[in-house]
Structures are given as C-alpha cells and as structure tokens.
Coordinates of N, CA and C and ligand atoms in Angstrom, one line a residue:
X4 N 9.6 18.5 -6.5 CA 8.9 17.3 -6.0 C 8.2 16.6 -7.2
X5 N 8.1 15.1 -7.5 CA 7.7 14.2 -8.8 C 6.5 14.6 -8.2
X6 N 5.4 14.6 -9.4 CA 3.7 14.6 -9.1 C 3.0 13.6 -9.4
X7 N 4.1 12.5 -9.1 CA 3.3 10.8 -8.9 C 4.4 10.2 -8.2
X8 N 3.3 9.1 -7.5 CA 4.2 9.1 -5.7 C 4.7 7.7 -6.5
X9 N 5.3 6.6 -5.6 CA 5.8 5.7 -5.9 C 5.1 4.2 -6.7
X10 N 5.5 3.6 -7.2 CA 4.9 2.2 -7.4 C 5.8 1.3 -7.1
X11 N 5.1 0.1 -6.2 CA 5.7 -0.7 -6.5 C 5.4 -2.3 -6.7
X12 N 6.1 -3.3 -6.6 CA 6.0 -4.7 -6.8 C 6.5 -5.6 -5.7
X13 N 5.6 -5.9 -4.9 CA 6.2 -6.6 -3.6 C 6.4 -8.3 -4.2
X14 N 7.5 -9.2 -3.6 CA 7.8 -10.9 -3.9 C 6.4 -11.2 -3.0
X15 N 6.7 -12.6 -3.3 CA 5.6 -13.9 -2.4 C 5.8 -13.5 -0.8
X16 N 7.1 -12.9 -0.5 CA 7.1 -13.3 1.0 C 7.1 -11.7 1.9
X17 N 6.1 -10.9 0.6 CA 6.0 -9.8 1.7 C 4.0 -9.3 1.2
X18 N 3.3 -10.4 1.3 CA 2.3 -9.6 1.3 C 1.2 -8.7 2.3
X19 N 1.8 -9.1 3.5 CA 1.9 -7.8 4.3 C 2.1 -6.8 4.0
X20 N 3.4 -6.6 3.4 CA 4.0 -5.0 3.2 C 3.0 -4.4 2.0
X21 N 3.0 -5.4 1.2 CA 2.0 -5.0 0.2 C 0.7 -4.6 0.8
X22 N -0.3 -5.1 1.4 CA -1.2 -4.6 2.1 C -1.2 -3.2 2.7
X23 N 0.2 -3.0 3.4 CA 0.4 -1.5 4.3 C 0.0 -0.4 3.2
X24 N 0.9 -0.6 2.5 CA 1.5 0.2 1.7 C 0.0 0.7 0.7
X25 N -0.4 -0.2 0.1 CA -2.2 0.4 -0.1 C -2.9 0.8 0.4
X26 N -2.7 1.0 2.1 CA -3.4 1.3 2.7 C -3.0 2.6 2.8
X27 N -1.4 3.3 2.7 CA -1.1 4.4 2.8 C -1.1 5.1 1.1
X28 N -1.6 4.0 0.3 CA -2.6 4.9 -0.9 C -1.2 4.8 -1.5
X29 N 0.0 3.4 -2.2 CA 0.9 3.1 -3.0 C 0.5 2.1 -3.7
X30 N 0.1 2.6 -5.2 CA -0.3 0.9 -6.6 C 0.9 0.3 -5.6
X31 N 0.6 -1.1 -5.5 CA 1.6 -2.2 -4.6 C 0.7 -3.3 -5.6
X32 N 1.8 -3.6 -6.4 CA 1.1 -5.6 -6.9 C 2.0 -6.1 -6.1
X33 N 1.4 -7.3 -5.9 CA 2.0 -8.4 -4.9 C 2.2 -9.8 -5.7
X34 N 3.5 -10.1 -6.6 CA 3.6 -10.8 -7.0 C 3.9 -12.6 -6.5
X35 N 2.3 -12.5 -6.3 CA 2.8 -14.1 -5.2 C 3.1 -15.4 -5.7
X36 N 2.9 -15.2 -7.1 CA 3.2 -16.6 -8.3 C 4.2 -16.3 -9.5
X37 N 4.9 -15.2 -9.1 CA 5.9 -14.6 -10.2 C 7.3 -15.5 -10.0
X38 N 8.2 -15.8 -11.1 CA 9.5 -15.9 -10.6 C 10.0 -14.7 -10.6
X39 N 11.3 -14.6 -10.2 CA 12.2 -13.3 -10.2 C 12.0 -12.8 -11.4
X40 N 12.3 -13.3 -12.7 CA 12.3 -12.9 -13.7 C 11.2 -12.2 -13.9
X41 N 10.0 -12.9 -14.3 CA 8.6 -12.3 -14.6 C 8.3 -11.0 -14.0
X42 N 8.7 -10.6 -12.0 CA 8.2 -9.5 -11.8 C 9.4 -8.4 -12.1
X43 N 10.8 -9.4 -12.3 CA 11.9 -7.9 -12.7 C 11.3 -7.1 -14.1
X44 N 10.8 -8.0 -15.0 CA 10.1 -7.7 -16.1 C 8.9 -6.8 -16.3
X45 N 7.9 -7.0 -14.9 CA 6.7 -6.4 -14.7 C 7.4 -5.2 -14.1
X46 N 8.1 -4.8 -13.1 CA 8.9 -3.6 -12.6 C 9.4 -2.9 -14.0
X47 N 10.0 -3.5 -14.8 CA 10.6 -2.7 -15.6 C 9.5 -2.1 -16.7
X48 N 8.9 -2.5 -16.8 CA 7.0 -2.2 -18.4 C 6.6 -1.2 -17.4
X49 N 6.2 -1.3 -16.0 CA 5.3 -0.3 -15.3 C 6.0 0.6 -14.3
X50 N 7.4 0.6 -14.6 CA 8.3 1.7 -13.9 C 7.9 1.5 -12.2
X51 N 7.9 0.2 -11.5 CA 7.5 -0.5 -10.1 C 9.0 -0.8 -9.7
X52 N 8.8 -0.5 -8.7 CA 10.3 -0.5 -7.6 C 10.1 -1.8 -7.1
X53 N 11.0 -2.7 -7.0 CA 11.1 -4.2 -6.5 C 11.3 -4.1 -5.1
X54 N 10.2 -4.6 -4.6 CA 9.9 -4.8 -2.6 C 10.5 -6.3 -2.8
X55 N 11.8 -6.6 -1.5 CA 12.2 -8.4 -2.1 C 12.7 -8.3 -1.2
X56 N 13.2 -9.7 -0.2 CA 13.5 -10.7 0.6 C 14.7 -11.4 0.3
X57 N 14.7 -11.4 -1.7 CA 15.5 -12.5 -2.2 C 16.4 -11.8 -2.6
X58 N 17.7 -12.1 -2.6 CA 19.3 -11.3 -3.2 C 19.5 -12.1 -4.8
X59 N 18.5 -12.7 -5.3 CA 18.6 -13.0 -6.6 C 18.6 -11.8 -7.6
X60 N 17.7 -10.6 -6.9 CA 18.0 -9.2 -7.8 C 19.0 -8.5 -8.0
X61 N 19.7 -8.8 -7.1 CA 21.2 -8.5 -7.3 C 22.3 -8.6 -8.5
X62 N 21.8 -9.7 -8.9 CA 22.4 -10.3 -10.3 C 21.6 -9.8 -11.7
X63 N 20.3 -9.8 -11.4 CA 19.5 -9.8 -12.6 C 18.8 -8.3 -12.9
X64 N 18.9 -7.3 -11.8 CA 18.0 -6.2 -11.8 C 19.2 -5.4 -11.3
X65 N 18.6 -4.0 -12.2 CA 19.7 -3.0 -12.0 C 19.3 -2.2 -10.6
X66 N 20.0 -2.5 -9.6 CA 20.1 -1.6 -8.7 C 19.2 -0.9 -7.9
X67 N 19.0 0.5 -8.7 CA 18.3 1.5 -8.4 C 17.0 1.4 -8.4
X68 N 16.7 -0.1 -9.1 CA 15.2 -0.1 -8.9 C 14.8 -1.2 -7.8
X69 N 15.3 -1.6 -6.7 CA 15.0 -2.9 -5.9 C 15.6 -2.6 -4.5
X70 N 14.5 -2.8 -3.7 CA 14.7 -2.7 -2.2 C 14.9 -3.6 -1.4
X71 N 15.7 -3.9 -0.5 CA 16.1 -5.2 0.3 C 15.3 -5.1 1.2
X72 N 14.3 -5.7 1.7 CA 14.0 -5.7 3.1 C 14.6 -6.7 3.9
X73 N 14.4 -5.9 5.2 CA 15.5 -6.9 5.9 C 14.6 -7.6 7.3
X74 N 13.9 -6.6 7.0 CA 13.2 -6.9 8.8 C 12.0 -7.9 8.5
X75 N 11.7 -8.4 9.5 CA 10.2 -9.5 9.6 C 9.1 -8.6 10.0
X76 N 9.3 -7.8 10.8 CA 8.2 -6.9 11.3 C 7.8 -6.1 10.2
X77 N 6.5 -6.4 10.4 CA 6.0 -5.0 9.2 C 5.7 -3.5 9.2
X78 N 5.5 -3.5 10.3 CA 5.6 -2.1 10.8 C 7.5 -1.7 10.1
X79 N 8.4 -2.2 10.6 CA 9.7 -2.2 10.3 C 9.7 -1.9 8.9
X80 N 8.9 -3.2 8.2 CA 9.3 -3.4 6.8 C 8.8 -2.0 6.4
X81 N 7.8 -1.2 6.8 CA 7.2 0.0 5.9 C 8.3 1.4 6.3
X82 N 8.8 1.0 7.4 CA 9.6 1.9 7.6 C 10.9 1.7 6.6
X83 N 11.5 1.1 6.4 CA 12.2 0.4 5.4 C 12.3 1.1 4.0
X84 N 10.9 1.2 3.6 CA 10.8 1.3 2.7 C 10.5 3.0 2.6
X85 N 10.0 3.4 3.1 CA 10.1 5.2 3.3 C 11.0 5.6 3.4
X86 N 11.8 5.2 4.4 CA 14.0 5.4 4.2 C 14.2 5.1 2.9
X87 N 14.3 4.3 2.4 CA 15.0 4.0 1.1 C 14.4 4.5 -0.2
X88 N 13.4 5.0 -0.1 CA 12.3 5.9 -1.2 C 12.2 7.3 -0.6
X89 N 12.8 7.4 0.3 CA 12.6 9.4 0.5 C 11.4 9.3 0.6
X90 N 10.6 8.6 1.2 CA 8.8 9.0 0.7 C 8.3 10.4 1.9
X91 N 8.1 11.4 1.3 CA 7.5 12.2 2.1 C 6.1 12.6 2.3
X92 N 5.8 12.6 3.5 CA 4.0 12.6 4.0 C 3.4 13.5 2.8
X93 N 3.6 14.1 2.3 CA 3.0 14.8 0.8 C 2.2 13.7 0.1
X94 N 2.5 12.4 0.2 CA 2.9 11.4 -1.0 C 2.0 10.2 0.0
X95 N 1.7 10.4 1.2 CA 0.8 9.4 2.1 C -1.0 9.5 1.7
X96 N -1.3 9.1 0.8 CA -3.0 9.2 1.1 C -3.7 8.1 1.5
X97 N -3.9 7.5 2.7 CA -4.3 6.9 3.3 C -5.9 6.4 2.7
X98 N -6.4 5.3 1.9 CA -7.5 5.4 1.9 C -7.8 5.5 0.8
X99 N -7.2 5.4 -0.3 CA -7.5 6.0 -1.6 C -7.3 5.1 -2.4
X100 N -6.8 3.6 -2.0 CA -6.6 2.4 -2.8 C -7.3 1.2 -2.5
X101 N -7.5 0.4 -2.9 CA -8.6 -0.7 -1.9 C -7.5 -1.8 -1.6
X102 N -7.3 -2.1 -0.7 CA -6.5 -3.0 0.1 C -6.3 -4.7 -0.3
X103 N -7.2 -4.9 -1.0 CA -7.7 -6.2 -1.5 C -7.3 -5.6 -3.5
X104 N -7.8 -4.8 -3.8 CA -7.6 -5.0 -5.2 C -6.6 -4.4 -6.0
X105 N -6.0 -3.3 -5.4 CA -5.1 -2.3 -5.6 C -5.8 -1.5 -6.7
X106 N -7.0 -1.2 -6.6 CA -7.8 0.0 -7.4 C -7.9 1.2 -6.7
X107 N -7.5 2.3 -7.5 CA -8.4 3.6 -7.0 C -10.0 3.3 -6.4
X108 N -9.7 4.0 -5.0 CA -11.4 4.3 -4.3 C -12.4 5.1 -4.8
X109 N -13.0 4.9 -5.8 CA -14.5 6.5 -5.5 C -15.5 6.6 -4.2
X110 N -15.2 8.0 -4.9 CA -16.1 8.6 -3.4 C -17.8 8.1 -3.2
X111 N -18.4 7.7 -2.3 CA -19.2 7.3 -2.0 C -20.4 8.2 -1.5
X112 N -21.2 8.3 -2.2 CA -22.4 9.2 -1.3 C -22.8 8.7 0.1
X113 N -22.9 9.5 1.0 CA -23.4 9.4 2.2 C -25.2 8.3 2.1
X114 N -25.7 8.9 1.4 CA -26.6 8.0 0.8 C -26.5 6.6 0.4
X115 N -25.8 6.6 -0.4 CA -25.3 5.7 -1.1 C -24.4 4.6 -0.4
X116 N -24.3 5.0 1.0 CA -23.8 4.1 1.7 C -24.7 3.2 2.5
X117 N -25.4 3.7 3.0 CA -26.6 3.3 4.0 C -27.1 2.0 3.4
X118 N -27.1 0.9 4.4 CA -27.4 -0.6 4.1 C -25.8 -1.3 4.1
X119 N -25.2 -0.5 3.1 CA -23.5 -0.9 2.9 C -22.9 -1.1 4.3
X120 N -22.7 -0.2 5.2 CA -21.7 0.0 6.5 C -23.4 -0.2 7.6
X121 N -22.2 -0.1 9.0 CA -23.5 -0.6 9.9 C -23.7 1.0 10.0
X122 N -25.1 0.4 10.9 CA -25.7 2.0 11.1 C -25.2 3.1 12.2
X123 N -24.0 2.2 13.1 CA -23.7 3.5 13.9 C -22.2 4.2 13.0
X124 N -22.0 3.4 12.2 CA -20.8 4.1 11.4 C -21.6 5.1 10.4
X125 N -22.7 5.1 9.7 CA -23.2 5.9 9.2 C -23.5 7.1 9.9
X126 N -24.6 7.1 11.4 CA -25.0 8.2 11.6 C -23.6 9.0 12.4
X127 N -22.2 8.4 12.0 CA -20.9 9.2 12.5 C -20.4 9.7 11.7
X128 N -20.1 8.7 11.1 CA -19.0 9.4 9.6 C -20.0 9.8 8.2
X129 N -19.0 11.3 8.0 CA -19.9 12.0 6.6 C -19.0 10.9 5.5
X130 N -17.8 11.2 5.3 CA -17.3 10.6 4.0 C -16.8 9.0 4.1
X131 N -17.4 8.5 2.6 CA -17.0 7.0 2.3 C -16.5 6.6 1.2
X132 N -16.0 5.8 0.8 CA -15.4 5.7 -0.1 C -15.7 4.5 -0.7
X133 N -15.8 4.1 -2.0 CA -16.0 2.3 -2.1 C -15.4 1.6 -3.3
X134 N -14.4 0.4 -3.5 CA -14.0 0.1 -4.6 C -14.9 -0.5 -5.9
X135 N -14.0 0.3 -6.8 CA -15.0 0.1 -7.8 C -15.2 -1.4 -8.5
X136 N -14.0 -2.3 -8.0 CA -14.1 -3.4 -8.6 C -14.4 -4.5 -7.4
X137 N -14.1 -4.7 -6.2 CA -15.3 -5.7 -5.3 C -16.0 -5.0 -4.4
X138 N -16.2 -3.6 -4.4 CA -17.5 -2.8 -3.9 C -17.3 -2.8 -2.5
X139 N -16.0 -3.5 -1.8 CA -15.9 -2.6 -0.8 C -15.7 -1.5 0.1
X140 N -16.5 -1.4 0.9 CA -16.4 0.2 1.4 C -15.6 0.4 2.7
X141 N -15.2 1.6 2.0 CA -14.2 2.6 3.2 C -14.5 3.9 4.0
X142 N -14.3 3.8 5.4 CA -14.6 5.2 6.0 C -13.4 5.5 7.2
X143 N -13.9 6.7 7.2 CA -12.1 7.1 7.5 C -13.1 7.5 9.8
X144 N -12.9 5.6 10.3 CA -13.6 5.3 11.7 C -12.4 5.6 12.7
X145 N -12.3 4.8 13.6 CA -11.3 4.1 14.8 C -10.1 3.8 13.8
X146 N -10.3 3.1 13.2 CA -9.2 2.0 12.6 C -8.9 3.3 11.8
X147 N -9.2 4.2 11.2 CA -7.9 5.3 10.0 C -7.4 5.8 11.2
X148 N -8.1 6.6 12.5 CA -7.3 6.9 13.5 C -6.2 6.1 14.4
X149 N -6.4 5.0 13.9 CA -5.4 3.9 14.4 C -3.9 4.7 13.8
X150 N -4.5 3.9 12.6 CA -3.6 3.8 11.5 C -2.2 4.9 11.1
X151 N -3.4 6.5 11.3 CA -2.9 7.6 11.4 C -1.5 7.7 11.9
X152 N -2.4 7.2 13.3 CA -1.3 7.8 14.7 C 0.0 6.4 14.1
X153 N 0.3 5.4 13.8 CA 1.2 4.4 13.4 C 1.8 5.4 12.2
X154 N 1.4 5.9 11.1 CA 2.1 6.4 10.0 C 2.7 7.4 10.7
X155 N 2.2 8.1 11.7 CA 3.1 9.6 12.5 C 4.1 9.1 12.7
X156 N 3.7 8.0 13.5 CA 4.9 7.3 14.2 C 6.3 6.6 13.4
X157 N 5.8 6.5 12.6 CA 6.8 5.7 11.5 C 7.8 7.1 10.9
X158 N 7.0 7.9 10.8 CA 7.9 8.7 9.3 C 8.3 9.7 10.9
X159 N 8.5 10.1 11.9 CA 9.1 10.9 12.7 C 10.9 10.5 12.7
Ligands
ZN28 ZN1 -11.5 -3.9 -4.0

C-alpha cells in the first residue's frame, strides 16, 4: 500500500468535486482559470491526477494520469473517482484539509476554541480543528456524521 494517498487537480467545471474530495482529506487544486495546458503542466511538477469534463486531455496528457468524469451529480462524480483511483477507506481522512484553502488542519485546543464555535458545539464536542491560513474551524458535529454515513455509502 503507497504511504501517500492521492493528489489531485480538478478543471473550472468541477468545483464541487473539488470541495468533496477535501473534505474526505485529498490536496484537490481546483484549477478555475487554467487552460488545459497550464494545469496538464501543474499535474505533471506536483504528480496531481487530472479531475476533467474536457476530452482535450486526450490529446495532450498521457493517459494514466487523467480521469474522465462523466456524471453531473457529485455524489456520482466522487464515486467516479474512488473507482478509477482504487482509493481505499485507509486513504479517507475526513477533516484534515480545509475545504476553502486546501491546507492541512491543526489541531485546536478545546480551549482555544471557545468564542470561535457556538457554545452548544463546544460544551459537545472535545476535538477541533482550525485552518492555519483563514482560521477556520472544524468539529467533527451532525454534519461529519452526515457526511460519514454518505462516504459508507459511496465506497460499499
Ligand atoms: Zn482555510
């Protein structure tokens, strides 16, 4: 088993998928002002697997590094992409990337949250998490147990 999970580079017309996918704790840039070229090029410097819509990679990018999506649903599209990447739940950390900046999360003192989150999420949840570059914060509420039960659902 590789001991680093996947990267990749989603086009303009999947920033959805991009969003999921950090949420299930995948570096995901979302190249929304790139041409083909520029992100085949950024894929290739940072070893990023091409998330695309467009059959222009077909011509320009070799193969094995570029995923077709085909579906409009996003739920679909993440499934999509777990088939075509073998990604195994090993490789899921839910929570560990910030959704907005694609940074690693640090851990957040219990303390150190209070004022940050409202107060009935504090006196519930012990662990939080917060990005280090726009400071916002994560706690694993309702919505990770959402989310959870959707990732079971996907990779079954
Ligand atoms: Zn952030």
């Amino acid at each position: 088993m590789p001991d680093t999970a996947h990267r990749f580079i989603c086009d303009s017309m999947l920033g959805r998928l991009a969003k999921n996918l950090r949420m299930l704790g995948f570096d995901t840039l979302y190249a929304r002002l790139l041409s083909p070229q520029a992100l085949a090029q950024i894929a290739l410097e940072q070893q990023r697997i091409i998330l695309t819509r467009r059959t222009v990679f077909s011509k320009s990018t070799a193969a094995d590094s570029v995923v077709y999506i085909r579906s409009n649903d996003p739920k679909e599209q993440l499934r999509e992409v777990i088939t075509a990447c073998s990604i195994s739940r090993a490789f899921i950390r839910p929570f560990t990337i910030c959704l907005r900046c694609n940074v690693p999360l640090a851990d957040l003192a219990k303390k150190a949250a209070a004022g940050r989150v409202p107060d009935y999420v504090l006196s519930t949840v012990d662990h939080f998490a917060a990005c280090p570059s726009c400071g916002r914060v994560y706690w694993k509420g309702t919505h990770y147990a959402n989310m959870a039960d959707r990732i079971l659902a996907i990779m079954e």
